[in-house]
Short mmCIF file of C-alpha atoms in Angstrom, two decimals:
data_model
loop_
_atom_site.label_atom_id
_atom_site.label_comp_id
_atom_site.label_asym_id
_atom_site.label_seq_id
_atom_site.Cartn_x
_atom_site.Cartn_y
_atom_site.Cartn_z
CA GLN A 124 -52.00 -27.00 -23.83
CA HIS A 125 -48.31 -26.54 -23.09
CA TYR A 126 -47.66 -26.62 -26.85
CA TYR A 127 -50.16 -23.83 -27.52
CA ILE A 128 -48.70 -21.64 -24.75
CA THR A 129 -45.14 -22.10 -26.11
CA ASN A 130 -46.29 -21.40 -29.64
CA ASN A 131 -48.13 -18.26 -28.56
CA LEU A 132 -45.04 -17.02 -26.71
CA ARG A 133 -42.93 -17.67 -29.82
CA MET A 134 -45.37 -15.74 -31.99
CA LEU A 135 -45.42 -12.86 -29.48
CA LEU A 136 -41.63 -12.74 -29.36
CA THR A 137 -41.47 -12.74 -33.16
CA ALA A 138 -43.96 -9.88 -33.34
CA VAL A 139 -41.96 -7.83 -30.80
CA LEU A 140 -38.71 -8.41 -32.71
CA THR A 141 -40.41 -7.43 -35.98
CA VAL A 142 -41.63 -4.17 -34.45
CA LEU A 143 -38.18 -3.40 -33.04
CA VAL A 144 -36.44 -4.08 -36.37
CA ALA A 145 -38.98 -1.97 -38.26
CA ALA A 146 -38.48 0.90 -35.83
CA ALA A 147 -34.71 0.66 -36.20
CA LEU A 148 -34.98 0.69 -39.99
CA ALA A 149 -37.32 3.65 -39.86
CA ASP A 150 -34.73 5.62 -37.88
CA GLU A 151 -31.93 4.66 -40.27
CA THR A 152 -31.75 7.39 -42.92
CA VAL A 153 -28.17 6.86 -44.12
CA ALA A 154 -27.97 5.36 -47.57
CA PRO A 155 -25.89 2.17 -47.85
CA THR A 156 -22.34 2.78 -48.95
CA THR A 157 -18.89 1.26 -48.77
CA THR A 158 -17.62 3.85 -46.30
CA SER A 159 -19.06 5.91 -43.48
CA PHE A 160 -16.99 8.99 -44.30
CA VAL A 161 -19.02 12.05 -45.22
CA THR A 162 -17.19 14.96 -46.83
CA PRO A 163 -18.86 18.37 -46.56
CA THR A 164 -19.45 20.14 -49.84
CA PRO A 165 -19.05 23.91 -49.40
CA SER A 166 -21.45 26.13 -51.27
CA MET A 167 -20.49 27.45 -54.70
CA ILE A 168 -18.97 30.92 -54.77
CA GLY A 169 -18.98 32.56 -58.18
CA GLU A 170 -17.07 30.46 -60.69
CA TYR A 171 -15.24 28.60 -57.96
CA TYR A 172 -16.31 25.18 -56.85
CA ARG A 173 -14.92 22.37 -54.76
CA PRO A 174 -15.20 18.69 -55.75
CA TYR A 175 -17.47 16.32 -53.90
CA PHE A 176 -14.86 14.59 -51.76
CA TRP A 177 -11.69 16.40 -50.88
CA GLN A 178 -8.41 14.57 -50.38
CA ASP A 179 -5.24 16.36 -49.36
CA HIS A 180 -2.02 16.10 -51.32
CA PRO A 181 1.00 18.36 -50.81
CA ASN A 182 1.37 19.05 -54.55
CA LEU A 183 -2.30 19.53 -55.40
CA CYS A 184 -2.61 21.82 -58.45
CA GLY A 185 1.16 21.72 -58.86
CA ARG A 186 2.92 20.27 -61.89
CA LEU A 187 4.08 16.70 -61.87
CA PRO A 188 7.84 16.26 -62.08
CA GLU A 189 9.37 14.87 -65.27
CA LEU A 190 8.39 11.27 -64.58
CA LYS A 191 9.86 8.43 -66.58
CA ILE A 192 10.19 4.64 -66.58
CA THR A 193 13.66 3.44 -67.59
CA ASN A 194 14.21 -0.15 -68.70
CA GLU A 195 17.01 -1.54 -66.57
CA LYS A 196 18.30 -3.76 -69.40
CA THR A 197 18.09 -1.52 -72.46
CA LEU A 198 18.19 1.83 -70.55
CA ARG A 199 15.45 3.12 -72.85
CA SER A 200 13.03 5.47 -71.13
CA TRP A 201 9.31 6.01 -71.36
CA GLU A 202 8.69 9.67 -70.46
CA TYR A 203 5.37 10.88 -69.13
CA TYR A 204 5.32 14.33 -70.74
CA SER A 205 6.25 12.89 -74.13
CA ASN A 206 3.23 10.57 -74.11
CA ILE A 207 0.34 12.65 -72.75
CA GLU A 208 -0.56 13.87 -76.28
CA GLY A 209 -2.17 17.05 -74.98
CA LYS A 210 -5.01 15.32 -73.14
CA PRO A 211 -5.84 14.70 -69.47
CA HIS A 212 -4.75 11.47 -67.87
CA LEU A 213 -5.45 9.18 -64.96
CA ILE A 214 -2.35 7.78 -63.24
CA TYR A 215 -3.11 4.63 -61.26
CA LEU A 216 -0.68 3.04 -58.81
CA ALA A 217 -1.27 -0.72 -58.86
CA GLU A 218 0.13 -3.96 -57.49
CA ALA A 219 -0.20 -6.75 -60.06
CA GLN A 220 -0.58 -9.50 -57.46
CA CYS A 221 -3.73 -7.74 -56.23
CA GLY A 222 -6.85 -8.90 -58.08
CA THR A 223 -8.68 -5.70 -57.18
CA CYS A 224 -5.88 -3.66 -58.76
CA GLN A 225 -6.14 -5.63 -62.01
CA SER A 226 -9.90 -5.20 -62.27
CA ASN A 227 -9.64 -1.55 -61.20
CA ALA A 228 -7.17 -0.78 -63.99
CA ALA A 229 -9.46 -2.61 -66.41
CA ILE A 230 -12.47 -0.54 -65.29
CA ALA A 231 -10.45 2.65 -65.80
CA GLY A 232 -9.64 1.53 -69.34
CA GLN A 233 -13.26 0.60 -70.06
CA LEU A 234 -14.43 4.00 -68.80
CA SER A 235 -11.85 5.73 -71.00
CA LYS A 236 -13.13 3.74 -73.98
CA ARG A 237 -16.78 4.45 -73.17
CA TRP A 238 -16.27 8.19 -72.63
CA GLU A 239 -14.31 8.41 -75.87
CA GLU A 240 -17.20 6.74 -77.75
CA TYR A 241 -19.64 9.30 -76.31
CA SER A 242 -18.30 11.74 -78.92
CA ASN A 243 -20.15 9.70 -81.57
CA ASN A 244 -23.45 9.88 -79.68
CA PRO A 245 -25.28 13.20 -80.31
CA ARG A 246 -27.15 12.90 -77.02
CA ARG A 247 -24.01 12.38 -74.91
CA GLN A 248 -21.40 14.47 -76.68
CA ASP A 249 -21.26 16.87 -73.74
CA GLU A 250 -20.14 13.91 -71.57
CA ALA A 251 -17.40 12.78 -73.95
CA VAL A 252 -13.87 12.73 -72.57
CA ASP A 253 -10.62 11.84 -74.29
CA MET A 254 -8.72 10.51 -71.28
CA GLY A 255 -5.58 8.39 -71.16
CA VAL A 256 -4.82 5.87 -68.41
CA PHE A 257 -1.34 5.08 -67.10
CA ALA A 258 -1.09 2.15 -64.67
CA ILE A 259 2.22 1.90 -62.80
CA ASN A 260 3.05 -1.46 -61.18
CA ARG A 261 4.84 -1.21 -57.85
CA ASN A 262 8.54 -1.97 -57.57
CA PHE A 263 7.86 -4.93 -55.28
CA GLU A 264 8.94 -8.51 -55.97
CA PRO A 265 5.48 -10.18 -55.73
CA SER A 266 4.08 -7.40 -57.98
CA LYS A 267 6.88 -7.74 -60.53
CA LYS A 268 6.27 -11.48 -60.82
CA LYS A 269 2.63 -10.87 -61.80
CA PHE A 270 3.31 -7.97 -64.18
CA ASN A 271 3.05 -10.01 -67.40
CA MET A 272 -0.09 -11.73 -66.15
CA MET A 273 -1.73 -8.35 -65.49
CA LYS A 274 -0.63 -7.07 -68.89
CA ASN A 275 -2.15 -10.10 -70.63
CA ARG A 276 -5.41 -9.82 -68.70
CA LEU A 277 -5.80 -6.16 -69.57
CA ALA A 278 -5.19 -6.87 -73.26
CA LYS A 279 -7.07 -10.17 -73.69
CA ARG A 280 -9.57 -10.75 -70.92
CA PHE A 281 -10.67 -7.12 -70.47
CA SER A 282 -9.82 -5.87 -74.01
CA VAL A 283 -8.52 -2.50 -72.82
CA GLY A 284 -4.95 -2.75 -74.11
CA PRO A 285 -5.19 0.37 -76.34
CA TRP A 286 -6.62 2.46 -73.48
CA VAL A 287 -4.40 1.41 -70.56
CA SER A 288 -0.64 1.92 -70.70
CA LEU A 289 0.88 -0.43 -68.10
CA HIS A 290 4.45 0.11 -66.89
CA GLN A 291 6.74 -1.55 -64.37
CA ASP A 292 8.42 0.66 -61.80
CA ASN A 293 12.00 -0.19 -60.83
CA ASP A 294 15.00 1.02 -58.81
CA LEU A 295 16.23 3.12 -61.72
CA SER A 296 12.92 4.95 -62.21
CA ASN A 297 11.45 5.29 -58.69
CA PHE A 298 8.10 6.39 -60.14
CA TRP A 299 6.13 5.66 -56.96
CA ASP A 300 8.70 7.37 -54.71
CA THR A 301 8.87 10.45 -56.94
CA LEU A 302 5.10 10.92 -56.74
CA GLY A 303 5.27 10.57 -52.95
CA ASP A 304 8.33 12.75 -52.36
CA TYR A 305 6.53 15.46 -50.36
CA GLN A 306 6.00 16.49 -46.78
CA ILE A 307 2.55 17.02 -45.29
CA GLU A 308 2.55 19.91 -42.84
CA ASN A 309 -0.05 20.92 -40.24
CA THR A 310 -1.15 17.34 -39.68
CA GLY A 311 -1.62 15.09 -36.66
CA GLU A 312 -3.99 15.32 -33.72
CA PHE A 313 -3.13 18.95 -33.01
CA PHE A 314 -2.25 19.93 -36.59
CA ASN A 315 1.34 20.67 -35.59
CA GLU A 316 3.18 17.73 -37.15
CA THR A 317 5.04 17.23 -40.42
CA ARG A 318 4.89 13.77 -41.98
CA GLN A 319 6.23 12.17 -45.12
CA PHE A 320 3.59 11.57 -47.78
CA ARG A 321 3.78 8.00 -49.10
CA SER A 322 2.27 6.44 -52.19
CA LYS A 323 -0.06 3.49 -51.71
CA ARG A 324 -1.73 1.05 -54.06
CA ASN A 325 -5.04 2.22 -55.49
CA ASP A 326 -3.86 5.84 -55.43
CA MET A 327 -5.20 7.75 -58.43
CA TYR A 328 -3.92 11.03 -59.78
CA LEU A 329 -6.13 13.00 -62.15
CA VAL A 330 -3.84 15.18 -64.25
CA ASP A 331 -4.92 17.81 -66.75
CA GLN A 332 -3.46 18.36 -70.22
CA TRP A 333 -0.73 20.60 -68.76
CA GLY A 334 0.59 18.03 -66.30
CA ARG A 335 -1.10 19.75 -63.35
CA MET A 336 -2.49 17.46 -60.64
CA ILE A 337 -6.13 18.51 -60.41
CA ARG A 338 -7.38 15.72 -58.16
CA PHE A 339 -5.96 13.05 -55.90
CA LEU A 340 -8.00 9.99 -54.92
CA ARG A 341 -6.79 7.66 -52.19
CA ASP A 342 -8.16 4.11 -52.14
CA ALA A 343 -9.95 4.80 -55.42
CA ILE A 344 -11.85 1.61 -56.18
CA LEU A 345 -13.98 2.58 -59.17
CA ILE A 346 -16.84 0.17 -58.44
CA ARG A 347 -17.34 1.74 -55.02
CA SER A 348 -19.26 4.81 -53.99
CA ARG A 349 -18.62 7.54 -51.45
CA LYS A 350 -21.22 9.25 -49.37
CA GLN A 351 -21.90 12.86 -50.38
CA ASP A 352 -24.57 13.42 -47.78
CA ALA A 353 -27.01 11.36 -45.70
CA ASP A 354 -29.18 10.48 -48.71
CA THR A 355 -26.82 10.61 -51.68
CA ASN A 356 -23.98 8.36 -52.78
CA LEU A 357 -21.73 9.07 -55.72
CA LEU A 358 -19.61 6.60 -57.61
CA TRP A 359 -15.92 7.38 -57.96
CA ARG A 360 -16.29 7.02 -61.74
CA ASN A 361 -18.88 9.81 -61.87
CA VAL A 362 -16.63 12.13 -59.90
CA ILE A 363 -13.72 11.38 -62.25
CA GLN A 364 -15.88 12.02 -65.30
CA GLU A 365 -17.06 15.39 -64.00
CA VAL A 366 -13.47 16.48 -63.30
CA MET A 367 -12.32 15.32 -66.73
CA VAL A 368 -15.23 16.96 -68.56
CA ALA A 369 -14.28 20.28 -66.93
CA THR A 370 -10.76 19.97 -68.36
CA LYS A 371 -12.19 20.26 -71.88
CA GLU A 372 -12.89 23.91 -71.04
CA ARG A 373 -9.57 24.09 -69.17
CA LYS A 374 -11.39 24.48 -65.87
CA SER A 375 -10.48 22.78 -62.62
CA VAL A 376 -10.57 23.23 -58.87
CA CYS A 377 -7.23 25.04 -59.21
CA ASP A 378 -9.25 28.14 -60.15
CA GLU A 379 -10.65 28.10 -56.64
CA LEU A 380 -7.35 27.33 -54.94
CA GLN A 381 -5.79 30.35 -56.61
CA HIS A 382 -8.61 32.49 -55.27
CA GLU A 383 -8.44 30.91 -51.84
CA TRP A 384 -4.69 30.73 -51.28
CA LEU A 385 -3.12 33.38 -53.53
CA TYR A 386 -5.64 36.18 -53.91
CA CYS A 387 -4.52 39.29 -51.98
CA ARG A 388 -1.52 37.41 -50.58
CA ILE A 389 2.22 37.71 -51.08
CA PRO A 390 3.89 34.52 -52.34
CA GLU A 391 7.53 33.97 -51.53
CA GLU A 392 9.93 35.87 -53.74
CA TRP A 393 11.42 33.80 -56.56
CA GLU A 394 14.22 33.91 -59.07
CA LEU A 395 14.48 32.50 -62.60
CA ASN A 396 17.39 32.50 -65.04
CA GLY A 397 19.43 34.53 -62.56
CA VAL A 398 16.83 37.32 -62.38
CA SER A 399 14.81 38.13 -59.28
CA PHE A 400 11.10 38.82 -59.63
CA ARG A 401 11.54 41.68 -57.14
CA ASN A 402 13.94 43.37 -59.57
CA LEU A 403 11.62 42.76 -62.52
CA ARG A 404 8.81 44.61 -60.75
CA GLN A 405 11.09 47.68 -60.59
CA GLY A 406 8.90 49.21 -57.89
CA ARG A 407 6.05 49.76 -60.35
CA ALA A 408 2.48 49.89 -59.11
CA LEU A 409 1.50 46.98 -61.37
CA THR A 410 3.31 43.99 -62.81
CA VAL A 411 1.48 41.74 -65.28
CA LEU A 412 2.65 38.14 -64.88
CA VAL A 413 1.56 35.69 -67.60
CA PHE A 414 2.17 31.94 -67.98
CA ILE A 415 2.49 30.32 -71.42
CA ARG A 416 3.57 27.19 -73.28
CA ALA A 417 6.39 28.04 -75.69
CA ASP A 418 5.50 25.18 -78.07
CA MET A 419 1.88 26.23 -78.71
CA ASP A 420 1.04 29.05 -81.14
CA GLU A 421 -2.10 30.01 -79.24
CA PHE A 422 0.14 31.20 -76.41
CA THR A 423 2.98 32.67 -78.50
CA VAL A 424 3.19 34.18 -82.00
CA ASN A 425 -0.49 33.79 -82.84
CA GLY A 426 -2.04 34.36 -79.45
CA LEU A 427 -1.42 35.47 -75.90
CA LEU A 428 2.24 36.56 -76.14
CA ARG A 429 1.57 38.57 -79.31
CA ASP A 430 -1.41 40.29 -77.67
CA LEU A 431 0.64 41.02 -74.54
CA ILE A 432 3.36 42.70 -76.61
CA ASP A 433 0.71 44.76 -78.39
CA LEU A 434 -0.68 45.78 -74.99
CA SER A 435 2.78 46.78 -73.75
CA GLU A 436 3.23 49.03 -76.79
CA ARG A 437 -0.08 50.79 -76.11
CA TRP A 438 0.37 50.97 -72.34
CA ASN A 439 3.90 50.90 -70.94
CA SER A 440 3.19 51.82 -67.32
CA PRO A 441 3.22 48.25 -65.91
CA SER A 442 6.10 45.82 -65.93
CA TYR A 443 5.39 42.74 -68.09
CA VAL A 444 6.80 39.30 -67.23
CA VAL A 445 6.13 36.04 -69.10
CA VAL A 446 7.04 32.61 -67.68
CA ALA A 447 7.23 29.66 -70.08
CA ASP A 448 6.55 26.11 -68.90
CA SER A 449 9.53 23.86 -68.35
CA VAL A 450 7.92 20.71 -69.76
CA PRO A 451 10.22 19.17 -72.42
CA GLN A 452 8.08 20.30 -75.39
CA SER A 453 8.05 23.89 -74.17
CA LYS A 454 11.77 23.98 -73.43
CA THR A 455 12.65 22.90 -76.97
CA ARG A 456 10.79 25.90 -78.45
CA PHE A 457 11.86 28.49 -75.91
CA ALA A 458 14.76 29.80 -78.01
CA THR A 459 12.44 30.31 -80.99
CA VAL A 460 9.99 32.32 -78.90
CA ASP A 461 12.86 34.35 -77.43
CA LEU A 462 13.99 35.21 -80.97
CA TYR A 463 10.45 36.34 -81.79
CA MET A 464 10.54 38.63 -78.74
CA GLN A 465 13.76 40.21 -79.99
CA THR A 466 12.25 40.91 -83.41
CA ARG A 467 9.37 42.72 -81.72
CA ASN A 468 11.82 44.78 -79.64
CA SER A 469 9.39 44.82 -76.72
CA ASP A 470 9.76 45.55 -73.02
CA VAL A 471 8.19 42.21 -72.10
CA ARG A 472 10.58 39.98 -70.16
CA LEU A 473 10.50 36.28 -71.10
CA LEU A 474 11.72 33.69 -68.57
CA GLN A 475 12.10 29.91 -68.72
CA ASP A 476 10.70 28.16 -65.67
CA GLU A 477 12.93 25.67 -63.86
CA ASP A 478 11.26 22.37 -62.91
CA ASN A 479 7.98 24.32 -63.06
CA LYS A 480 8.66 25.67 -59.58
CA VAL A 481 7.13 29.11 -60.28
CA THR A 482 4.21 27.62 -62.20
CA THR A 483 3.49 25.34 -59.24
CA LYS A 484 3.82 28.23 -56.78
CA TYR A 485 0.93 30.01 -58.56
CA PHE A 486 -1.11 26.82 -59.28
CA ALA A 487 -0.97 28.15 -62.83
CA ALA A 488 -1.89 26.79 -66.24
CA PRO A 489 -0.87 28.30 -69.58
CA GLY A 490 -3.09 31.32 -70.20
CA ASP A 491 -3.30 32.46 -66.57
CA LEU A 492 -2.61 36.14 -65.86
CA PHE A 493 -1.72 37.59 -62.46
CA ALA A 494 -1.73 41.27 -61.51
CA VAL A 495 0.97 41.97 -58.90
CA ASP A 496 1.54 45.21 -57.00
CA SER A 497 4.89 46.77 -56.05
CA LEU A 498 5.14 44.65 -52.88
CA GLY A 499 4.55 41.39 -54.73
CA ARG A 500 0.95 41.03 -53.57
CA ILE A 501 -1.45 39.37 -56.03
CA ILE A 502 -4.24 41.93 -56.38
CA GLY A 503 -6.07 40.08 -59.16
CA PHE A 504 -5.87 37.19 -61.58
CA ILE A 505 -7.66 36.03 -64.71
CA ASN A 506 -7.80 32.40 -65.85
CA ARG A 507 -7.78 31.65 -69.58
CA VAL A 508 -7.23 35.33 -70.29
CA ASN A 509 -8.14 36.88 -73.65
CA LEU A 510 -6.21 40.12 -74.06
CA GLN A 511 -8.23 41.02 -77.15
CA ASP A 512 -11.22 41.53 -74.87
CA PRO A 513 -11.34 45.29 -74.11
CA THR A 514 -12.78 44.67 -70.65
CA VAL A 515 -9.56 42.89 -69.65
CA GLU A 516 -7.46 45.95 -70.39
CA GLU A 517 -9.93 48.13 -68.49
CA LYS A 518 -9.72 45.81 -65.50
CA LEU A 519 -5.91 45.89 -65.51
CA LYS A 520 -5.90 49.70 -65.68
CA ASN A 521 -8.38 49.85 -62.82
CA TRP A 522 -6.13 47.60 -60.69
CA HIS A 523 -3.20 49.82 -61.64
CA LEU A 524 -4.86 53.04 -60.52
CA ASN A 525 -7.19 51.97 -57.73
CA TRP A 526 -5.53 48.77 -56.48
CA ASN A 527 -8.28 46.36 -55.43
CA PRO A 528 -10.96 47.16 -52.83
CA GLU A 529 -11.39 43.48 -51.98
CA CYS A 530 -7.74 43.29 -50.98
CA GLU A 531 -8.15 46.44 -48.89
CA MET A 532 -10.98 44.75 -46.98
CA PHE A 533 -8.93 41.58 -46.75
CA MET A 534 -6.02 43.33 -45.06
CA GLU A 535 -8.43 45.08 -42.67
CA SER A 536 -9.82 41.63 -41.64
CA ILE A 537 -13.27 42.38 -43.10
CA TYR A 538 -12.73 39.96 -45.93
CA THR A 539 -13.06 36.37 -44.70
CA GLY A 540 -12.02 34.37 -47.74
CA THR A 541 -14.01 31.96 -49.88
CA GLY A 542 -13.81 28.72 -47.90
CA THR A 543 -16.18 27.39 -45.28
CA THR A 544 -13.92 28.87 -42.61
CA GLY A 545 -12.37 32.32 -42.68
CA THR A 546 -8.68 32.39 -43.48
CA GLN A 547 -6.01 34.94 -42.59
CA PRO A 548 -3.43 36.45 -44.97
CA THR A 549 -0.42 34.12 -44.99
CA TYR A 550 2.58 33.45 -47.15
CA THR A 551 2.06 30.55 -49.54
CA GLN A 552 4.82 27.95 -49.41
CA PRO A 553 6.06 26.31 -52.64
CA HIS A 554 5.01 22.70 -53.29
CA PHE A 555 2.64 22.79 -50.33
CA TYR A 556 -1.07 22.83 -49.91
CA THR A 557 -3.28 21.36 -47.24
CA THR A 558 -6.77 21.92 -45.93
CA SER A 559 -6.45 19.52 -42.99
CA PHE A 560 -7.31 22.16 -40.43
CA VAL A 561 -10.34 23.43 -42.38
CA TYR A 562 -12.05 20.57 -44.20
CA LYS A 563 -12.70 17.47 -42.10
#
């Protein structure tokens, strides 16, 4: 009898525990994931969109510096801008002694291979991406000892040698330190601190074909997912693919950042080649500022620059300023483009950027046009501008005569910006961008 009582109590206790566990599971609506961090996704506004998970970086949408890896024995250098081949890239900071880093670099190479092969599949051609992968091994003794092992594994075990370019950082190159040589402002508990940004292993930089950092991923393990909302997880690899697919049409989140942080604002005054932008404006009601690549015909003699000169001959009221990229390929052709300008005898002023500081200030890519008023305020901008489109000229003339009603509302505090939280007109600092106080 004692046995039956004990057994019945055990069965009753089991039933109660089962009910409690079932109730707990019924209340649990969060999908399983590798992290509990949920990033809000603001609603789409026009053409502007924000990626799924936002990660701050002080140089977001700015140009990467002229990175290079110099062999300490031969002093021969591998230069980043000379090897991007006009396509977007993923830069991965790895430590060779870390098994996760080795497999993560291999996954990046396999994804690059797979997305490249999509171009041969009629059903998936819209998902095809031609993306390069650069893996940079840390300048750290345990990492350096395992460099050759990682290189062999990528080439033999994972068969991604042609898709992953592995390089060893060193004291002469300081690749990691150069990427992390920025200050993060408005951070800390009360958003009033300035801290040094530091590179870490598993950092990933998504860079477009112009060398502009369009996405930064911290702790980017490609087999993991991040939580988009309570019911939806997204793999890092899917986020990377979406960003890279957008680069085929030369679109990125930088379009939104320009609208959010530059539109109707006054950037700091700048100077190039000994000439001040304030003097170039000459007090005119409108200055047309255009960014180009001097080594690409679509932006020079057979494209944007030619059309801009034609526009200046038809309509000479604005001041016209052209800024050429300072990437090595563009700098080598600058003199040729300058000679072309002289043969046209135009009023367009051509300037050579210095370390891409002005390009970074405007988050600009080649083909971007900015309309600036006499005070230096950006009253409008057009990405991937086509000056042969008659509506573009009409829009510029409208900005010239009527300014911009949206900027009028902005200055009167009626306009609240495009983010999830209203923003006030502020000066935009060079090499600086953060959303710490808005997006959390």
